[in-house]
Amino acid sequence: QVHLVESGGGLVQSGGSLRLSCVASGLIFSVNTVSWYRQAPGAQRELVATLAPYGEITYVDSVKGRFTMSRDNAKNSVYLQMNNLHPSDTGMYHCNTPGLVAYHDWGPGTQVTVSS
């Protein structure tokens, strides 16, 4: 069984920072593509960042220079460092892999709320 559990969200003022974590079981992050997604109230889910097995990282334009994705293979975890947060970053954040996304399998997520 594959389980992905997110943590690290919370309430922060505009300009603040948060570090999100995603811990996996039943799947090895180092040999799988891993992505962070977010969904704002009343909006569609958005792809935020993707880390490929060979190390390439891509970001949506709106977070470039502010967010940094990373991986710790020893802990089988991925992270999203979020700096200079803006209210538009508010949403439920999830980590996931292509195989689970294809089957609409999402974990609990972690809520990020940025106030102005």
One Martini backbone bead per residue (centre of mass of N, CA, C, O) as a GRO file, in nm:
protein
  116
    1GLN     BB    1   0.097   0.036   0.021
    2VAL     BB    2   0.029   0.377  -0.048
    3HIS     BB    3   0.163   0.661   0.142
    4LEU     BB    4   0.079   1.014   0.182
    5VAL     BB    5   0.211   1.266   0.414
    6GLU     BB    6   0.124   1.579   0.516
    7SER     BB    7   0.300   1.881   0.641
    8GLY     BB    8   0.329   2.235   0.780
    9GLY     BB    9   0.096   2.392   0.797
   10GLY     BB   10  -0.079   2.724   0.816
   11LEU     BB   11  -0.075   3.040   0.972
   12VAL     BB   12   0.016   3.336   0.778
   13GLN     BB   13   0.167   3.612   0.690
   14SER     BB   14   0.253   3.823   0.477
   15GLY     BB   15   0.597   3.719   0.408
   16GLY     BB   16   0.614   3.452   0.507
   17SER     BB   17   0.690   3.110   0.630
   18LEU     BB   18   0.704   2.763   0.502
   19ARG     BB   19   0.735   2.397   0.570
   20LEU     BB   20   0.683   2.124   0.375
   21SER     BB   21   0.582   1.777   0.414
   22CYS     BB   22   0.659   1.440   0.265
   23VAL     BB   23   0.566   1.108   0.348
   24ALA     BB   24   0.661   0.777   0.247
   25SER     BB   25   0.489   0.464   0.167
   26GLY     BB   26   0.540   0.215  -0.079
   27LEU     BB   27   0.751   0.439  -0.193
   28ILE     BB   28   1.018   0.568  -0.398
   29PHE     BB   29   1.129   0.883  -0.457
   30SER     BB   30   1.413   0.842  -0.612
   31VAL     BB   31   1.225   0.673  -0.857
   32ASN     BB   32   1.019   0.922  -0.853
   33THR     BB   33   0.787   1.135  -0.933
   34VAL     BB   34   0.731   1.458  -0.765
   35SER     BB   35   0.450   1.655  -0.641
   36TRP     BB   36   0.305   1.976  -0.600
   37TYR     BB   37  -0.014   2.085  -0.480
   38ARG     BB   38  -0.301   2.316  -0.521
   39GLN     BB   39  -0.614   2.447  -0.356
   40ALA     BB   40  -0.832   2.685  -0.385
   41PRO     BB   41  -1.104   2.839  -0.317
   42GLY     BB   42  -1.300   2.766  -0.600
   43ALA     BB   43  -1.064   2.607  -0.735
   44GLN     BB   44  -0.835   2.455  -0.910
   45ARG     BB   45  -0.596   2.243  -0.937
   46GLU     BB   46  -0.238   2.303  -0.886
   47LEU     BB   47   0.074   2.301  -1.017
   48VAL     BB   48   0.382   2.380  -0.850
   49ALA     BB   49   0.587   2.117  -0.828
   50THR     BB   50   0.875   1.923  -0.969
   51LEU     BB   51   1.049   1.603  -0.909
   52ALA     BB   52   1.288   1.425  -1.048
   53PRO     BB   53   1.494   1.154  -1.018
   54TYR     BB   54   1.750   1.326  -1.155
   55GLY     BB   55   1.669   1.648  -1.029
   56GLU     BB   56   1.460   1.795  -1.173
   57ILE     BB   57   1.309   2.128  -1.140
   58THR     BB   58   0.974   2.256  -1.136
   59TYR     BB   59   0.780   2.568  -1.174
   60VAL     BB   60   0.557   2.780  -1.125
   61ASP     BB   61   0.574   3.108  -1.194
   62SER     BB   62   0.446   3.226  -0.918
   63VAL     BB   63   0.703   3.072  -0.735
   64LYS     BB   64   0.949   3.180  -0.843
   65GLY     BB   65   1.193   3.252  -0.590
   66ARG     BB   66   1.015   3.126  -0.328
   67PHE     BB   67   1.025   2.824  -0.398
   68THR     BB   68   1.150   2.496  -0.261
   69MET     BB   69   1.246   2.185  -0.371
   70SER     BB   70   1.300   1.864  -0.197
   71ARG     BB   71   1.517   1.573  -0.100
   72ASP     BB   72   1.517   1.276   0.127
   73ASN     BB   73   1.616   0.959   0.089
   74ALA     BB   74   1.655   0.850   0.382
   75LYS     BB   75   1.339   0.955   0.451
   76ASN     BB   76   1.139   0.956   0.217
   77SER     BB   77   1.131   1.280   0.143
   78VAL     BB   78   0.954   1.585   0.085
   79TYR     BB   79   0.984   1.944   0.009
   80LEU     BB   80   0.845   2.289   0.083
   81GLN     BB   81   0.978   2.596   0.051
   82MET     BB   82   0.809   2.896   0.176
   83ASN     BB   83   0.845   3.224   0.060
   84ASN     BB   84   0.695   3.509   0.050
   85LEU     BB   85   0.401   3.508   0.118
   86HIS     BB   86   0.076   3.502  -0.030
   87PRO     BB   87  -0.261   3.498  -0.039
   88SER     BB   88  -0.255   3.328  -0.320
   89ASP     BB   89  -0.128   3.065  -0.159
   90THR     BB   90  -0.384   2.972  -0.069
   91GLY     BB   91  -0.436   2.627   0.045
   92MET     BB   92  -0.438   2.296  -0.047
   93TYR     BB   93  -0.171   2.069   0.010
   94HIS     BB   94  -0.014   1.830  -0.216
   95CYS     BB   95   0.126   1.518  -0.265
   96ASN     BB   96   0.249   1.338  -0.568
   97THR     BB   97   0.204   1.085  -0.820
   98PRO     BB   98   0.125   0.972  -1.126
   99GLY     BB   99  -0.018   0.704  -1.044
  100LEU     BB  100  -0.216   0.833  -0.832
  101VAL     BB  101  -0.344   1.050  -1.008
  102ALA     BB  102  -0.473   0.853  -1.218
  103TYR     BB  103  -0.656   0.735  -0.952
  104HIS     BB  104  -0.745   0.962  -0.753
  105ASP     BB  105  -0.507   0.962  -0.522
  106TRP     BB  106  -0.539   1.128  -0.206
  107GLY     BB  107  -0.443   1.280   0.055
  108PRO     BB  108  -0.496   1.501   0.320
  109GLY     BB  109  -0.313   1.726   0.351
  110THR     BB  110  -0.224   2.089   0.381
  111GLN     BB  111  -0.293   2.390   0.527
  112VAL     BB  112  -0.275   2.719   0.369
  113THR     BB  113  -0.270   3.047   0.533
  114VAL     BB  114  -0.277   3.384   0.401
  115SER     BB  115  -0.251   3.692   0.535
  116SER     BB  116  -0.294   4.065   0.515
   0.00000   0.00000   0.00000
